[in-house]
Coordinates of C-alpha atoms in Angstrom, one line a residue:
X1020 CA 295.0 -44.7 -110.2
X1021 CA 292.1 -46.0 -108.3
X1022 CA 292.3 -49.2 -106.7
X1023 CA 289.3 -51.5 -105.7
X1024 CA 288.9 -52.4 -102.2
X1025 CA 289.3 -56.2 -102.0
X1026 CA 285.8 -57.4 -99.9
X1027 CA 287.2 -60.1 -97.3
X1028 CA 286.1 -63.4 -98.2
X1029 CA 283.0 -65.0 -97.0
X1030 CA 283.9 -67.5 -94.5
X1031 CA 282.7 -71.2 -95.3
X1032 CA 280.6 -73.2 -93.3
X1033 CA 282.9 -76.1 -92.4
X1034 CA 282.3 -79.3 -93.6
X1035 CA 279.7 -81.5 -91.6
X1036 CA 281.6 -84.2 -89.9
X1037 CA 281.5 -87.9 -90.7
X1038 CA 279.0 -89.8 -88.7
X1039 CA 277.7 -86.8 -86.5
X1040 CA 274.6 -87.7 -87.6
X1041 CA 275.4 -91.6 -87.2
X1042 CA 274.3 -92.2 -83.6
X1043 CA 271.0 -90.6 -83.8
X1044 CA 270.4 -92.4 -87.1
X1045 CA 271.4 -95.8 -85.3
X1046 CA 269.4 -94.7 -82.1
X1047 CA 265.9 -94.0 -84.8
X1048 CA 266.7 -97.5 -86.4
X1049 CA 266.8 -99.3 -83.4
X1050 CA 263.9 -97.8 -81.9
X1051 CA 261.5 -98.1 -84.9
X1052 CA 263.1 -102.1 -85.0
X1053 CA 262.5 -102.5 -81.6
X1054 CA 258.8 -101.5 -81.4
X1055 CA 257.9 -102.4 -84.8
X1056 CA 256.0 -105.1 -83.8
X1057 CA 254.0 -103.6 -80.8
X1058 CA 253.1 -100.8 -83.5
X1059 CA 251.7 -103.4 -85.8
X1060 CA 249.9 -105.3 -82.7
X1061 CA 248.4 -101.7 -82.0
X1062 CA 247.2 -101.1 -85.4
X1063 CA 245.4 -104.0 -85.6
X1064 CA 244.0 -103.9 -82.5
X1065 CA 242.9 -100.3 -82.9
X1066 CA 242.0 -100.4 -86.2
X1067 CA 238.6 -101.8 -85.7
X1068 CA 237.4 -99.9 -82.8
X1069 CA 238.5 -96.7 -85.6
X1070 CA 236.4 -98.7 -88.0
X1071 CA 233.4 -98.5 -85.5
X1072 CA 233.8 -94.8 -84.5
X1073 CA 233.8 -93.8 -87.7
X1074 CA 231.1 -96.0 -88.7
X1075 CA 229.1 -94.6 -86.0
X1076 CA 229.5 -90.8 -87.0
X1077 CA 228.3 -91.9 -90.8
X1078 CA 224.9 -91.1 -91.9
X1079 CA 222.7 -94.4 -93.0
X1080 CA 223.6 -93.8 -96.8
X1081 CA 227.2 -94.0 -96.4
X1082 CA 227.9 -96.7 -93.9
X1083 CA 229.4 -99.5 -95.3
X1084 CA 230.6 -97.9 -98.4
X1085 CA 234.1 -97.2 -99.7
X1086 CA 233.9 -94.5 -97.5
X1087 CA 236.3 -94.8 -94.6
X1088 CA 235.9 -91.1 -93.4
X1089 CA 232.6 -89.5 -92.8
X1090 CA 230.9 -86.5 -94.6
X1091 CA 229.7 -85.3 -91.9
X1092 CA 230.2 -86.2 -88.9
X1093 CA 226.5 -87.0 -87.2
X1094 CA 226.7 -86.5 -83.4
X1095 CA 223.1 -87.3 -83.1
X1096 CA 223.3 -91.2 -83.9
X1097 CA 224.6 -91.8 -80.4
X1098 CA 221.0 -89.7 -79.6
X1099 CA 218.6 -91.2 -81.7
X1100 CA 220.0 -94.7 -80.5
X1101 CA 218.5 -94.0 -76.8
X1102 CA 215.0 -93.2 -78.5
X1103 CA 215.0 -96.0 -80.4
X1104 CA 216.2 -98.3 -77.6
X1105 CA 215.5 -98.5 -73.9
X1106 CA 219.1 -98.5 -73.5
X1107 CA 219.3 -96.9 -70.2
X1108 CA 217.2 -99.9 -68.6
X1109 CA 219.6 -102.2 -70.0
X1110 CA 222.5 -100.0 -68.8
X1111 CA 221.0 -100.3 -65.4
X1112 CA 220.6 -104.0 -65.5
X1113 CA 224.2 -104.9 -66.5
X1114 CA 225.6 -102.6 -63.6
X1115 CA 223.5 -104.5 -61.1
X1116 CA 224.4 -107.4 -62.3
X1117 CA 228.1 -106.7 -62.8
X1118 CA 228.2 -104.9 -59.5
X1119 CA 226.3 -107.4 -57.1
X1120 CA 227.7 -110.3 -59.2
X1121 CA 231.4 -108.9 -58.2
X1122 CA 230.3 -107.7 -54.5
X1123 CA 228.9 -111.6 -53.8
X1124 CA 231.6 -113.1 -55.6
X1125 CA 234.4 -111.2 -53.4
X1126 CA 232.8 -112.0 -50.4
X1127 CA 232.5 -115.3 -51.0
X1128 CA 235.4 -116.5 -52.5
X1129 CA 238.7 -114.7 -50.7
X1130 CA 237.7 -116.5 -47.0
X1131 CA 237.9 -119.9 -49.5
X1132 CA 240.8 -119.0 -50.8
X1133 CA 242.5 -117.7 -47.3
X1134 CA 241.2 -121.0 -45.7
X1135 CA 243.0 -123.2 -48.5
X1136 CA 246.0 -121.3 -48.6
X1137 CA 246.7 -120.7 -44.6
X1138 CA 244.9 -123.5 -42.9
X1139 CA 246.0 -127.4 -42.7
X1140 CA 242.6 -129.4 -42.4
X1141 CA 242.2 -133.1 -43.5
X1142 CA 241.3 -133.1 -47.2
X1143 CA 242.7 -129.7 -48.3
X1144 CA 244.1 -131.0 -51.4
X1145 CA 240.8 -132.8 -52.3
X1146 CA 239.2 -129.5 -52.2
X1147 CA 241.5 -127.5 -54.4
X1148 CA 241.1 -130.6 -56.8
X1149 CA 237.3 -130.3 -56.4
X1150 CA 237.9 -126.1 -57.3
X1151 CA 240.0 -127.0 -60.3
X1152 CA 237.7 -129.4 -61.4
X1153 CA 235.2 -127.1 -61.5
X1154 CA 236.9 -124.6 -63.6
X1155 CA 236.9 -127.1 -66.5
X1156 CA 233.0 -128.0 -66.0
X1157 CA 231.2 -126.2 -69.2
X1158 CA 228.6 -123.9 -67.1
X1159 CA 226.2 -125.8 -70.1
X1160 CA 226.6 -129.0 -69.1
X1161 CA 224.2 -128.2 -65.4
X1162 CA 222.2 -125.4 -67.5
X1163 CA 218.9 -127.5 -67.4
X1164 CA 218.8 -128.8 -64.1
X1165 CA 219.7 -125.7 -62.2
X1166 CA 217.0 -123.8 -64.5
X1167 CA 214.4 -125.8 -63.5
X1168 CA 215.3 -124.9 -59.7
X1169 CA 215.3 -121.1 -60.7
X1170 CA 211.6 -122.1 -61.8
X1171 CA 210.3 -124.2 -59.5
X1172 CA 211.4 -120.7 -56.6
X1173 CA 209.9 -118.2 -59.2
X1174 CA 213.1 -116.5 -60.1
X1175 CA 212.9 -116.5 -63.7
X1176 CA 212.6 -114.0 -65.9
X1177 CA 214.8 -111.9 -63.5
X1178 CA 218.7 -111.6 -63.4
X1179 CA 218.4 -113.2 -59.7
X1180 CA 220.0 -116.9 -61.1
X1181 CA 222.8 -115.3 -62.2
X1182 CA 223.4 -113.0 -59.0
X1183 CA 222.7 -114.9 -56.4
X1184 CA 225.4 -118.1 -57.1
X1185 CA 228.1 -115.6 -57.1
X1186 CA 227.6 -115.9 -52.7
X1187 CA 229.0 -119.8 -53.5
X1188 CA 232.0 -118.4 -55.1
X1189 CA 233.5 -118.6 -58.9
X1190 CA 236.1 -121.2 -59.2
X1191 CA 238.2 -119.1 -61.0
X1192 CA 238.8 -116.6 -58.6
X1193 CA 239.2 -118.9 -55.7
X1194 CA 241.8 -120.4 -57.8
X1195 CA 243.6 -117.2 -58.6
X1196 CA 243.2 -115.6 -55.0
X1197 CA 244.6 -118.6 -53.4
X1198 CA 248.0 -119.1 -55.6
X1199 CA 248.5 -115.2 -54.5
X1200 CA 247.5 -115.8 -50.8
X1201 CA 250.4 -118.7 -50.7
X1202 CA 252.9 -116.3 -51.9
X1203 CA 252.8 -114.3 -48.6
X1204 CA 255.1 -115.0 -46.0
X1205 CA 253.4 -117.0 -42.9
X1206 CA 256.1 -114.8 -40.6
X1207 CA 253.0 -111.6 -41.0
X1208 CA 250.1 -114.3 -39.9
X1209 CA 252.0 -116.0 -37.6
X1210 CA 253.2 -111.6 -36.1
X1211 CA 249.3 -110.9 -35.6
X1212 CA 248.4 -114.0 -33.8
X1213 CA 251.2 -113.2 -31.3
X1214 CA 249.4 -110.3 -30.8
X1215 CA 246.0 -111.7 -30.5
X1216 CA 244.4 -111.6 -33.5
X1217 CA 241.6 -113.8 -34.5
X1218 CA 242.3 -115.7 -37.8
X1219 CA 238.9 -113.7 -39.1
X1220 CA 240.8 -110.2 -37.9
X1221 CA 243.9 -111.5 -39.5
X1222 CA 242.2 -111.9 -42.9
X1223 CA 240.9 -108.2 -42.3
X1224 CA 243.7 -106.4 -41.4
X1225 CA 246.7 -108.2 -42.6
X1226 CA 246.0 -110.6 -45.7
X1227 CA 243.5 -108.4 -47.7
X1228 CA 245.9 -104.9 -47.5
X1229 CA 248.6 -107.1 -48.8
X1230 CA 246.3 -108.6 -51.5
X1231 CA 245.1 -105.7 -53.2
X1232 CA 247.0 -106.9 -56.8
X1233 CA 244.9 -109.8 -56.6
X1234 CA 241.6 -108.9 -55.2
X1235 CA 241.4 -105.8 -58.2
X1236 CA 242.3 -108.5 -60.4
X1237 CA 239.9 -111.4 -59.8
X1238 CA 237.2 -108.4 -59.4
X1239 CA 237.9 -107.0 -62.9
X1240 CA 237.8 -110.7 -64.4
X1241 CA 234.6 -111.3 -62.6
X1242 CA 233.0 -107.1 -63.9
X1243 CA 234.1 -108.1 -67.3
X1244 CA 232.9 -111.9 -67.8
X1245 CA 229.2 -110.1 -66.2
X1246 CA 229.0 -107.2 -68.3
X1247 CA 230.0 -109.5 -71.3
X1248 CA 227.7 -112.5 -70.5
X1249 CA 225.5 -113.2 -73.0
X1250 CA 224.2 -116.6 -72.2
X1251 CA 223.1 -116.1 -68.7
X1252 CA 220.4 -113.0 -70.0
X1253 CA 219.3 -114.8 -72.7
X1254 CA 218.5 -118.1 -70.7
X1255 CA 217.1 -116.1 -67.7
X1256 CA 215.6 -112.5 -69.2
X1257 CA 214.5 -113.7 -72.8
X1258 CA 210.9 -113.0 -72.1
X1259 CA 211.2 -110.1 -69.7
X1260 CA 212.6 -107.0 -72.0
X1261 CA 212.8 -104.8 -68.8
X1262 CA 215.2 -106.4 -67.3
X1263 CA 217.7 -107.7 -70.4
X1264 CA 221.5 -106.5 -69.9
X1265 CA 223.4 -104.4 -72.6
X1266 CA 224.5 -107.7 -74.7
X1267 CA 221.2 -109.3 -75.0
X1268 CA 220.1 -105.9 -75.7
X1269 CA 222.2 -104.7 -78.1
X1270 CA 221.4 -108.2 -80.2
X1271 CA 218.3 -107.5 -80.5
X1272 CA 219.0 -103.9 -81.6
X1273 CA 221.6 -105.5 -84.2
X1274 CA 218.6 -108.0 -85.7
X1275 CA 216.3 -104.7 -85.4
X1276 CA 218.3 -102.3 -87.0
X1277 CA 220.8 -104.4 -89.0
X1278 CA 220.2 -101.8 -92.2
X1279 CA 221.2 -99.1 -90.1
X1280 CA 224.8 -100.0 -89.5
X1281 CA 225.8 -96.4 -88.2
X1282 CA 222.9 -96.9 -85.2
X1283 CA 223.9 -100.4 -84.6
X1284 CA 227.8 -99.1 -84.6
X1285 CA 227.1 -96.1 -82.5
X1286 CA 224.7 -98.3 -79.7
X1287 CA 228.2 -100.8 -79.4
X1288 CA 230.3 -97.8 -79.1
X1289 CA 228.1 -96.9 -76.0
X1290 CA 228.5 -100.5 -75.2
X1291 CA 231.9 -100.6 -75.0
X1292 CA 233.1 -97.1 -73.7
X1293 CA 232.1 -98.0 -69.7
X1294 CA 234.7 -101.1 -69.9
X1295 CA 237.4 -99.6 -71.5
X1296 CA 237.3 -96.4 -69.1
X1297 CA 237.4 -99.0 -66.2
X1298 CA 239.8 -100.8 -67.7
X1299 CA 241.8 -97.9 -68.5
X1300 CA 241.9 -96.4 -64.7
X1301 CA 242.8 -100.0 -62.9
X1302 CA 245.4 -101.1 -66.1
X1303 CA 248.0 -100.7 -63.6
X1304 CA 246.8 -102.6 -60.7
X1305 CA 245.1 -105.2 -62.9
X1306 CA 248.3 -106.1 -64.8
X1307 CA 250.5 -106.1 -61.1
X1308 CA 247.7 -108.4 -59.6
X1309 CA 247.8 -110.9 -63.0
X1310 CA 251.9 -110.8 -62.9
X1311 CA 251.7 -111.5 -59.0
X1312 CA 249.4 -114.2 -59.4
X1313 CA 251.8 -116.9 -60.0
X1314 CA 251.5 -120.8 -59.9
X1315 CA 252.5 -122.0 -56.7
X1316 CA 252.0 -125.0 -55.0

């Protein structure tokens, strides 16, 4: 009599263990609870520059539709928008203005700020009140007077008026230099003098290595306000199309071309791009130089 061979019993996989699983369920929850907000802050901040790419790639018929993703994705807008507009003139003109406006206003305003945060002189005080008054004075409220000087010396109708008062100084940035500059210690000032150092040399060589954080930030403020002035081009530059900036520029393009919502969309993408690479490369040393700044008397 045969007898079957008994086959050895598959082995079972053993039982998963309570809360193995727990931790890493705990560590998702509190991650997604911790940056739940900064993830809706990013979306909403994001989601219109999305909305203007994908605008931008749209062809004329669809932009502005229900559509939210393109048929095809048209390359050649960001083309066709240097044919229609002499936006490389205007690109020109915003980076000398930017560029000399933030070179004149550098030079200008860090030897104020050293002299009000290093120096005792009779009426020190009265001149950082006279700065922060001038912070608060609406750049409107002197508009017409100091136009009618640009006029009477021939500058108008150039980007000269707005240049050229940066070598006075921005209030802003004398402000923002000088609650930095007080932070350092006097013992590093007081160290080059022993060693003969003139207080011009000691600006040079000690303050403005040390100031870096500050001086990136005060210049990015300044790049920024320039390349986003629209005011100052349009008072100065309305008549003279050669020498408008990219914002007074791409207004006119908007009022020009306001059917053609995927050439006004790609023109402001080409607007924007320069700033948010710059911003992206000097993030770092921008946000150290704002933290650093700190209110100090």
């Amino acid at each position: 009599m045969t007898t079957l061979a008994t086959r050895p019993a598959a082995t079972a996989a053993p039982p998963p263990r309570a809360g193995a699983r727990g931790p890493r369920v705990r560590r998702t929850l509190y991650w997604i609870a911790t940056h739940a907000v900064a993830v809706a802050l990013s979306v909403m901040f994001l989601g219109p520059l999305v909305f203007v790419a994908l605008t931008a790639l749209m062809t004329d018929d669809q932009a502005l539709t229900g559509d939210l993703w393109p048929d095809t994705w048209n390359w050649g807008n960001f083309v066709e928008v240097f044919t229609r507009s002499p936006l490389l003139t205007w690109l020109a003109n915003t980076f000398m203005y930017a560029g000399l406006g933030t070179a004149f206003m550098l030079l200008s305003s860090i030897p104020v700020a050293y002299a009000l945060a290093r120096f005792r002189f009779r009426g020190r005080r009265l001149a950082f009140l006279a700065v922060i008054t001038m912070m608060m004075l609406p750049p409107q409220v002197v508009a017409v007077p100091v136009y009618l000087i640009w006029a009477r010396l021939g500058l108008t109708d150039s980007l000269w008026p707005l240049i050229l008062p940066m070598l006075l100084g921005d209030a802003f940035s004398i402000f923002l230099l000088r609650q930095f500059l007080v932070t350092i210690p006097r013992e590093y000032t007081e160290a080059a003098r022993v060693d003969g150092c003139s207080d011009f040399w000691t600006l040079i060589k000690v303050i403005l290595p040390m100031a870096r954080p500050a001086i990136a930030a005060v210049a990015l403020f300044q790049f920024f306000y320039c390349w986003n002035d629209y005011y100052g081009p349009l008072l100065y530059t309305q008549t003279e199309q050669n020498n408008w900036t990219l914002s007074l520029g791409i207004a006119s393009f908007r009022a020009l071309h306001s059917v053609q919502w995927n050439l006004t969309m790609a023109a402001t993408l080409l607007v924007m791009a320069p700033v948010i690479i710059v911003f992206f490369f000097a993030q770092r040393v921008f946000i150290e130089g704002v933290t650093l700044t700190g209110v100090k008397g």
